Short mmCIF file of C-alpha atoms and ligand atoms in Angstrom, two decimals:
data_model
loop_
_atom_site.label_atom_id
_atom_site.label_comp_id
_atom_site.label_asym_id
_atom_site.label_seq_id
_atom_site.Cartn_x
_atom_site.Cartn_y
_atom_site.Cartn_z
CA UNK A 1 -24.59 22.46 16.50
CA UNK A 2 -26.17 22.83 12.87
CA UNK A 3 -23.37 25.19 12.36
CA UNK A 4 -20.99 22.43 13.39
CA UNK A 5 -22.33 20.26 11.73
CA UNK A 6 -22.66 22.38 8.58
CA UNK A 7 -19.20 23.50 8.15
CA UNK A 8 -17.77 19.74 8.86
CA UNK A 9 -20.28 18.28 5.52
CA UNK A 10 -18.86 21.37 3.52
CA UNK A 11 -14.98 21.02 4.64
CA UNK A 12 -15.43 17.36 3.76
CA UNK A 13 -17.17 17.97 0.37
CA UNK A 14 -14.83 20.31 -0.74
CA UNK A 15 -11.48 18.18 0.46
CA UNK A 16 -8.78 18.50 -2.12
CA UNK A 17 -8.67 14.95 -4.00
CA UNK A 18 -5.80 12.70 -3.12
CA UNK A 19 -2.75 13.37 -4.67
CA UNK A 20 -3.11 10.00 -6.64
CA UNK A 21 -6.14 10.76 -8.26
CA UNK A 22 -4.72 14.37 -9.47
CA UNK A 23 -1.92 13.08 -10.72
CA UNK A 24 -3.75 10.48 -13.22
CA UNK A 25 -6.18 12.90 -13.84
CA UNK A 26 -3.76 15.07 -15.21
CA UNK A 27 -1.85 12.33 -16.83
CA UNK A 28 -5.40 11.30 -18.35
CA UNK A 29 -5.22 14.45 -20.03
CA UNK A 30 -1.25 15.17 -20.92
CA UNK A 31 -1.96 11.72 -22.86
CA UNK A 32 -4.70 13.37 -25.25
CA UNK A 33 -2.83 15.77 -26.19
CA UNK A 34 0.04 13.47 -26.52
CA UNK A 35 -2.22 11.72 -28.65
CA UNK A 36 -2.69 14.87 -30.58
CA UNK A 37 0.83 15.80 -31.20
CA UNK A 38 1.61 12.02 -32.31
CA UNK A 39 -1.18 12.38 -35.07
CA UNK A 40 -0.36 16.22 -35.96
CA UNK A 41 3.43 15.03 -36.45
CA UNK A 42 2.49 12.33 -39.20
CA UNK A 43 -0.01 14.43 -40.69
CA UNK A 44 2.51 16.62 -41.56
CA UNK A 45 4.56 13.80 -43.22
CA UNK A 46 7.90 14.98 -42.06
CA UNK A 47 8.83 12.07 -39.19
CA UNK A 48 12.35 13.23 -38.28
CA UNK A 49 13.67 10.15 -37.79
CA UNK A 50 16.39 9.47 -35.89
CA UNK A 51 18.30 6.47 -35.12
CA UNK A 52 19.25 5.89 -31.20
CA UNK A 53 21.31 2.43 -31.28
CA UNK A 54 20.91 1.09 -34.82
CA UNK A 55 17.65 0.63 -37.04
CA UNK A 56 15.59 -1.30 -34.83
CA UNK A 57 15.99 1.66 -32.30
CA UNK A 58 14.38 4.69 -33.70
CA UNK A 59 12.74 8.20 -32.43
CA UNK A 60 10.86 10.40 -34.22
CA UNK A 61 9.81 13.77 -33.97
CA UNK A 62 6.90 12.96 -32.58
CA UNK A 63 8.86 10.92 -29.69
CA UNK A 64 10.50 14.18 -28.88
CA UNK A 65 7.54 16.43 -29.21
CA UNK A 66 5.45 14.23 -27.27
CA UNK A 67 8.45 13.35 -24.21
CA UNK A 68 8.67 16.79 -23.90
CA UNK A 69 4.67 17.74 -23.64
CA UNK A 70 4.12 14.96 -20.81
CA UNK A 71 7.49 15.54 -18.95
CA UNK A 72 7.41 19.31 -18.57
CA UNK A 73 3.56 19.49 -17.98
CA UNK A 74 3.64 17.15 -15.13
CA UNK A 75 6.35 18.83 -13.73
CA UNK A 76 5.06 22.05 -13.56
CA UNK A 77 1.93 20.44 -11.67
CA UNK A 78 4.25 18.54 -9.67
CA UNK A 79 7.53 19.52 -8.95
CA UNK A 80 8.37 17.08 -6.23
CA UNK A 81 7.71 14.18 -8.31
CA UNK A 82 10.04 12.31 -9.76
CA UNK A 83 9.61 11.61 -13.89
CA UNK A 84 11.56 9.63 -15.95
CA UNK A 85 10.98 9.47 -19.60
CA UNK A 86 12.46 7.16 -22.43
CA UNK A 87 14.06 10.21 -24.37
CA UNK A 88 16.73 12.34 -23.00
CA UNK A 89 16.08 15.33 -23.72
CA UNK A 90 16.30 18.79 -22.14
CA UNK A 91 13.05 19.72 -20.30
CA UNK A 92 13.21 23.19 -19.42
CA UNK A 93 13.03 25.37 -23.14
CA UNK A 94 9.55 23.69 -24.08
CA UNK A 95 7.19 26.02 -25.57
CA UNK A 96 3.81 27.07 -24.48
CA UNK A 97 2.12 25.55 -27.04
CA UNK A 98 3.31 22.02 -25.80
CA UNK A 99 1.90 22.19 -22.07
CA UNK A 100 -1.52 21.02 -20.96
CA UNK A 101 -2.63 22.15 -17.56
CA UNK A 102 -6.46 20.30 -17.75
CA UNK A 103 -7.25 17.59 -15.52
CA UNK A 104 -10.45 14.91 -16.21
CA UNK A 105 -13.13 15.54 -13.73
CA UNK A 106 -14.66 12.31 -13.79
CA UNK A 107 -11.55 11.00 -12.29
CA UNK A 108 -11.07 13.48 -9.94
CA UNK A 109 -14.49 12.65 -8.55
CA UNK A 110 -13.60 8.88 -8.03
CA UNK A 111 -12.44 7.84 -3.89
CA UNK A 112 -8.80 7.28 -3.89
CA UNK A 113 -8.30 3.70 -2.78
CA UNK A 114 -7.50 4.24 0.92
CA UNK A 115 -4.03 2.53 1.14
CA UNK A 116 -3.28 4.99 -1.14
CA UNK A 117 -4.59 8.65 0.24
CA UNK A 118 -1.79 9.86 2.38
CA UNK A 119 0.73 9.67 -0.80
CA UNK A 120 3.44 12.45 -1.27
CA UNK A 121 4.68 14.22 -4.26
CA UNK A 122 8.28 13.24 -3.67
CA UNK A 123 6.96 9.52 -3.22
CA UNK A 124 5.80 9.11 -6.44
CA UNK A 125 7.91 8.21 -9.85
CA UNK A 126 6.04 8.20 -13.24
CA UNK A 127 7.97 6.19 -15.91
CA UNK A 128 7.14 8.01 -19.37
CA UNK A 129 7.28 6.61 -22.66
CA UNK A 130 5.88 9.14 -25.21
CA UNK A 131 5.37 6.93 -27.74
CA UNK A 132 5.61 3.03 -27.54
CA UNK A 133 6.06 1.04 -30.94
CA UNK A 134 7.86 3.99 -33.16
CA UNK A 135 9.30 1.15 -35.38
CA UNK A 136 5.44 0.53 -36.43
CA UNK A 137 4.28 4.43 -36.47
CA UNK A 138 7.27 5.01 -39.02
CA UNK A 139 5.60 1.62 -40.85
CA UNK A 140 2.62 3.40 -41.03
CA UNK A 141 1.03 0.27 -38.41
CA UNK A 142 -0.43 3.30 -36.89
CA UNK A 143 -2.86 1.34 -34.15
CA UNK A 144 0.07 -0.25 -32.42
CA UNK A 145 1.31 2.80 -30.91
CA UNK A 146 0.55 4.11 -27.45
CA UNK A 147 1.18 6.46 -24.97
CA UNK A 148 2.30 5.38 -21.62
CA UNK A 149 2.36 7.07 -18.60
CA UNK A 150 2.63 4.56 -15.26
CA UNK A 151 2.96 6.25 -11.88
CA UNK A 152 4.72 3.96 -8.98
CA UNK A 153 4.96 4.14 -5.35
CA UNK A 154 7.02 2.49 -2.88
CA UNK A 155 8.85 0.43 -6.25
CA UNK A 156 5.19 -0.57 -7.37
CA UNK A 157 3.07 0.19 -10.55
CA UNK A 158 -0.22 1.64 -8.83
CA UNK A 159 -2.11 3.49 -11.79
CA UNK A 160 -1.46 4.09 -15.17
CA UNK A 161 -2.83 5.60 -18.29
CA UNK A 162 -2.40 4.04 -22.11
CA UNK A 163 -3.42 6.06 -24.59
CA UNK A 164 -4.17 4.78 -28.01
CA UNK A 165 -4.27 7.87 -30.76
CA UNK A 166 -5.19 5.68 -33.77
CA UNK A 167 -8.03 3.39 -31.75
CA UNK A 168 -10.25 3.05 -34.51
CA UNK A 169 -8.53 4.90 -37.39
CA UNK A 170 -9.64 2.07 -39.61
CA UNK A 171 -13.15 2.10 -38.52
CA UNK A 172 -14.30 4.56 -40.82
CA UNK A 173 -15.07 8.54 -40.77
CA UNK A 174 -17.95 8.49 -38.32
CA UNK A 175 -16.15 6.73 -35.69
CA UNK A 176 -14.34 8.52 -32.48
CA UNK A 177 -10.28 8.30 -33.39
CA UNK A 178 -8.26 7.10 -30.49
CA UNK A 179 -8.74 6.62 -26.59
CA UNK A 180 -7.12 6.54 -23.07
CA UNK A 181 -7.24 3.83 -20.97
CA UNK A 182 -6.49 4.15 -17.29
CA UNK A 183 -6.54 2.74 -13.79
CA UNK A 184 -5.60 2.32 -10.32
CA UNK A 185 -4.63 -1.09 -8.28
CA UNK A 186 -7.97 -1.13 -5.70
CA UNK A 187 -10.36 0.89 -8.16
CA UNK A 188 -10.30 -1.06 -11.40
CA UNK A 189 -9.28 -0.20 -15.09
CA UNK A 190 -11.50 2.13 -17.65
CA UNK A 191 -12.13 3.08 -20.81
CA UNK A 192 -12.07 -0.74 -22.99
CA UNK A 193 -14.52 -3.51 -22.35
CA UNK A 194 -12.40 -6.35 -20.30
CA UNK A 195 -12.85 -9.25 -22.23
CA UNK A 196 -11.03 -12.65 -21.35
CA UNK A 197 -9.48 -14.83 -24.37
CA UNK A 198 -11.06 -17.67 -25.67
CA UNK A 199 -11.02 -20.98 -23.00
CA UNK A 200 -8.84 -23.28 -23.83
CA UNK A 201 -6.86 -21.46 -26.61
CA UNK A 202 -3.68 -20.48 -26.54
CA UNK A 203 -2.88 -17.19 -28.07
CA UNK A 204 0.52 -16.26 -28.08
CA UNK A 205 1.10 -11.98 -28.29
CA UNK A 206 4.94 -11.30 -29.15
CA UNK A 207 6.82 -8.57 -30.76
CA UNK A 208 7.16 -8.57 -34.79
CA UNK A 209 10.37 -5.94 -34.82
CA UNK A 210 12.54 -7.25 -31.88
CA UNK A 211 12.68 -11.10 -32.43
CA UNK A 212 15.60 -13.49 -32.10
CA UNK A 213 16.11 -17.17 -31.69
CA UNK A 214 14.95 -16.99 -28.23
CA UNK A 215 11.90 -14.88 -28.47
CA UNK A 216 10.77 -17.71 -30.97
CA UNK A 217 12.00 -20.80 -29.00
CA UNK A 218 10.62 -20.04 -26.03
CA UNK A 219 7.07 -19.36 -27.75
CA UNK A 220 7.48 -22.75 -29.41
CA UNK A 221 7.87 -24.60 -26.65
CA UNK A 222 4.35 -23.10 -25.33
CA UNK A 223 3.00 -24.93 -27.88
CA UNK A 224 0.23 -22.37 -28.55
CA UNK A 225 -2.71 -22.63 -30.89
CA UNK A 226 -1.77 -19.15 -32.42
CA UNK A 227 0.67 -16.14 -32.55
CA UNK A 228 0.24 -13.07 -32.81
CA UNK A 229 2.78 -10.19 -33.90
CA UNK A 230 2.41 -6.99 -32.92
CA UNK A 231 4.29 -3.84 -32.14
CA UNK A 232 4.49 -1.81 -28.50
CA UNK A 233 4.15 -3.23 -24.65
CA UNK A 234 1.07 -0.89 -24.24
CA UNK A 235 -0.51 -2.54 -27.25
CA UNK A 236 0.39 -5.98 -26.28
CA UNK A 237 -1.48 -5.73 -22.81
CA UNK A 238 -4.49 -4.32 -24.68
CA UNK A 239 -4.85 -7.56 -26.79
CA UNK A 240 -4.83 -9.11 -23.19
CA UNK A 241 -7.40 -7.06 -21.56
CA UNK A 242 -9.63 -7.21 -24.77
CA UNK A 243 -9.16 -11.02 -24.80
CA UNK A 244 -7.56 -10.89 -28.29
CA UNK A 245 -4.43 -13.00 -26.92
CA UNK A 246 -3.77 -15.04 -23.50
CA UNK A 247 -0.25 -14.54 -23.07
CA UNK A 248 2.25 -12.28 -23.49
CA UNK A 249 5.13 -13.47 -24.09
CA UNK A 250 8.91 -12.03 -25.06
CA UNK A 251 12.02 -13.91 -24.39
CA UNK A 252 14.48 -11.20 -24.70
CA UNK A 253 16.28 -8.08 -23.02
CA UNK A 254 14.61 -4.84 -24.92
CA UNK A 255 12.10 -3.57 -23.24
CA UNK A 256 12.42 -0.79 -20.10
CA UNK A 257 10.77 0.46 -16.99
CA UNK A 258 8.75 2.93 -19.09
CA UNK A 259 7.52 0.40 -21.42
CA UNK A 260 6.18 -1.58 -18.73
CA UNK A 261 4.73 0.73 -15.65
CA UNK A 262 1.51 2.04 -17.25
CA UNK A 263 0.66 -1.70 -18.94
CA UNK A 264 1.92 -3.38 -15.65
CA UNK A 265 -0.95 -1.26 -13.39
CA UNK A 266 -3.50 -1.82 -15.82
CA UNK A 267 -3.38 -5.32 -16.07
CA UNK A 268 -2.84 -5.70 -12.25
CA UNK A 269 -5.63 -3.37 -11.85
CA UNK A 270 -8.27 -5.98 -13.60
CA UNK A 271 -6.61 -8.98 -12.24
CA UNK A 272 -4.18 -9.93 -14.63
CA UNK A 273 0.07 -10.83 -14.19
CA UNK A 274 3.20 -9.56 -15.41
CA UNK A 275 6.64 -10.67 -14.65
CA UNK A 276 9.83 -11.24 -16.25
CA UNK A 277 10.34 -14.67 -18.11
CA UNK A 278 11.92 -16.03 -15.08
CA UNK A 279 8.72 -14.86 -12.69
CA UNK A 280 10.30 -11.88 -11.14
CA UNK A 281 7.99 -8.83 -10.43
CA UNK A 282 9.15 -5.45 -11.66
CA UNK A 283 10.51 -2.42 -9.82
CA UNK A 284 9.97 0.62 -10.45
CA UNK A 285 11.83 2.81 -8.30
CA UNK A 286 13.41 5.59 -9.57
CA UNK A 287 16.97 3.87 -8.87
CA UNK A 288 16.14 0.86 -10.54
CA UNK A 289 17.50 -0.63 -13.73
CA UNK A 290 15.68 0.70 -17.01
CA UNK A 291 16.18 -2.10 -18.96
CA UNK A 292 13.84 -5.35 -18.22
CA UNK A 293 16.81 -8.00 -19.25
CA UNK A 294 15.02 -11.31 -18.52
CA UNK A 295 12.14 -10.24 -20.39
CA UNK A 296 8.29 -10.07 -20.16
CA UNK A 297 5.32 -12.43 -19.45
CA UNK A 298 2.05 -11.25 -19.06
CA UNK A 299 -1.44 -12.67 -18.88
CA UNK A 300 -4.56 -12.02 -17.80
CA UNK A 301 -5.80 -15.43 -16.68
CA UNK A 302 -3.72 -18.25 -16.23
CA UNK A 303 -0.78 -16.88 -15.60
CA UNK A 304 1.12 -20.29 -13.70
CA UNK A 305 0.18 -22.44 -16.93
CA UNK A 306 2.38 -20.51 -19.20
CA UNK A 307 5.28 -19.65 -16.25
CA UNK A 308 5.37 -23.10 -15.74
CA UNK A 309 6.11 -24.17 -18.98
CA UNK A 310 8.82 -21.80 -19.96
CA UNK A 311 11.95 -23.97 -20.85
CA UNK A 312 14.85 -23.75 -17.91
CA UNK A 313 17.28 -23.45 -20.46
CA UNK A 314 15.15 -20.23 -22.10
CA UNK A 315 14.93 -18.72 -17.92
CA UNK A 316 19.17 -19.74 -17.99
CA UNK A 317 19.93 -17.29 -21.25
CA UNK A 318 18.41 -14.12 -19.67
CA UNK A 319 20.02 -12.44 -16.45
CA UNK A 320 17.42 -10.59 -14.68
P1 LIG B 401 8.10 -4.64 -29.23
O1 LIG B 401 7.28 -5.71 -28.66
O2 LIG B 401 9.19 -5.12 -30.14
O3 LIG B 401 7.28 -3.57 -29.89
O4 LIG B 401 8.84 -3.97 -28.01
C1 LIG B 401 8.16 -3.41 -26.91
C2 LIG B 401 8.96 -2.22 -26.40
O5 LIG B 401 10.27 -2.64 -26.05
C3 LIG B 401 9.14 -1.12 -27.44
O6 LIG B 401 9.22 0.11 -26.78
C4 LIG B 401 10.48 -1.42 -28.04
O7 LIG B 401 11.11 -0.27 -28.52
C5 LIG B 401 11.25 -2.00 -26.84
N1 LIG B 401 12.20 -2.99 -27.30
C6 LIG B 401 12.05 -4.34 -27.33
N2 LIG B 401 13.15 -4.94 -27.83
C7 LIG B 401 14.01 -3.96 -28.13
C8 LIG B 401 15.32 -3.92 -28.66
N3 LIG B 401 15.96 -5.06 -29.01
N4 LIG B 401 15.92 -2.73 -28.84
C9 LIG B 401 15.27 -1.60 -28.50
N5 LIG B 401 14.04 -1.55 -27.99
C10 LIG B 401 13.41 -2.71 -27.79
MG1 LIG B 402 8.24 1.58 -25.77
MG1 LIG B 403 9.00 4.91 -26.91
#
């Protein structure tokens, strides 16, 4: 019996984590030293730019670098997973150098949310994006750029991990540069302090590189109390979650699947919304659409007061 009992306690302990919770904690990790490359590439001062579809469209070497780190050292953990990154590029002739194999324990220790413990590889797709607001890393806006790795299953954001490489680059040389935010829909969201935006403001957060007529008449007609203008989707839902803004809001085609994943299960993690414009969730199976053409609305509270005051004839000009 004590034997029994014995070996059952010690298979238990010692049960392989859920497939989930290896899979962020690896992605935890692949996004330091994303974070790494990103701020070893603009130390060196040579960006590589490149333009995709005109100006406003860039990559950098650090784009590359970085898609190629994350893609290829998620693979090799998990070859039955599907990953689809922002840049195409080839995946197989990365060098050694670029791969990280480490995990982060603290994670690993954490219960899986039970819906989600009988997950397999080939059920998951993580939507990449090396590096989110390049426009603003080649302006030299350097906390504005994340890294975004959001993992989805059955079409659905369910964990994601932001990091931030240049968190608190202005804060002097005693403070700790850069972090990673993650989380999981059931468990919560780490690694920031959730803070809600001030009651009874409205703080508009919009891009400053990709705006048009639109983008600006739909904020307008929110009426809000303040805007602000700020570069990358994974930076945007950090002013939300850190109560710098109560809405996000962008009125125009532009932003992808990768872009919004990681954000999307962070926010939904902690409570919050995202949609398109026209209140349509996201998918995010790997078939789906990259591009988000009607657009993005996020909050964290109070998410039907600003859906219900976007314009019909702002909903009419973008085609989901
Ligand atoms: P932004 O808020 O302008 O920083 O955009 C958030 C994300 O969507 C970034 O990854 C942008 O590159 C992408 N994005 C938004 N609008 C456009 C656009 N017109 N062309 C290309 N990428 C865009
Ligand atoms: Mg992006
Ligand atoms: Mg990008």
């Amino acid at each position: 019996m004590f034997k029994f009992v014995f070996c059952f306690f010690s298979a238990f302990s010692m049960a392989s984590p859920a497939l989930l919770m290896r899979v962020v904690a690896s992605a935890y990790s692949v996004a330091e030293k994303a974070a790494t490359v990103v701020r070893n590439v603009m130390s060196s001062g040579d960006l590589g730019i490149v333009e995709k579809a005109g100006p406003n469209d860039l990559q950098t070497k650090a784009d590359r670098l970085v898609q190629m780190s994350i893609c290829a050292s998620l693979a090799r953990k998990f070859p039955k997973v599907t990953i689809i990154g922002e840049e195409e590029l080839p995946t197989d002739d990365v060098t050694e150098d670029l791969i990280e194999d480490g995990h982060c324990e603290e994670i690993l220790k954490k219960p899986c949310p039970a819906q989600y413990t009988g997950i397999k590889e080939e059920e998951l797709v993580i939507w990449v994006d090396p590096l989110d607001g390049t426009k603003e890393y080649t302006e030299g806006l350097l906390d504005h750029v994340t890294v975004l790795i959001g993992i989805a299953y059955g079409g659905k954001a369910i964990a994601g991990v932001i990091n931030q490489p240049y968190y608190n680059y202005e804060a002097g040389a005693n403070a700790v540069l850069g972090r990673t935010i993650w989380g999981v829909l059931g468990m919560g969201a780490f690694g920031f302090q959730l803070t809600e935006a001030p009651a009874g403001k409205h703080i508009i957060v919009t891009t400053r590189s990709h705006s048009s007529a639109l983008v600006n008449e739909c904020i307008t007609a929110l009426n809000p109390d303040h805007v602000i203008r700020v570069g990358g989707a994974g930076n945007k839902i950090i002013q939300l979650i850190e109560g710098k803004a109560s809405a996000y809001v962008f009125a125009s085609p532009g932003c992808k699947k990768w872009d919004t994943c990681a954000p999307e299960a962070i926010l939904h993690a902690v409570g919050g919304k995202i949609t398109d414009i026209c209140g349509n969730s996201f998918q995010y199976n790997k078939e789906v659409k990259h591009m988000n053409s009607a657009g993005v609305l996020a909050t964290l509270r109070n998410y039907d007061y600003y859906a219900s005051r976007i314009p019909n004839t702002v909903k009419e000009s973008l085609v989901p």
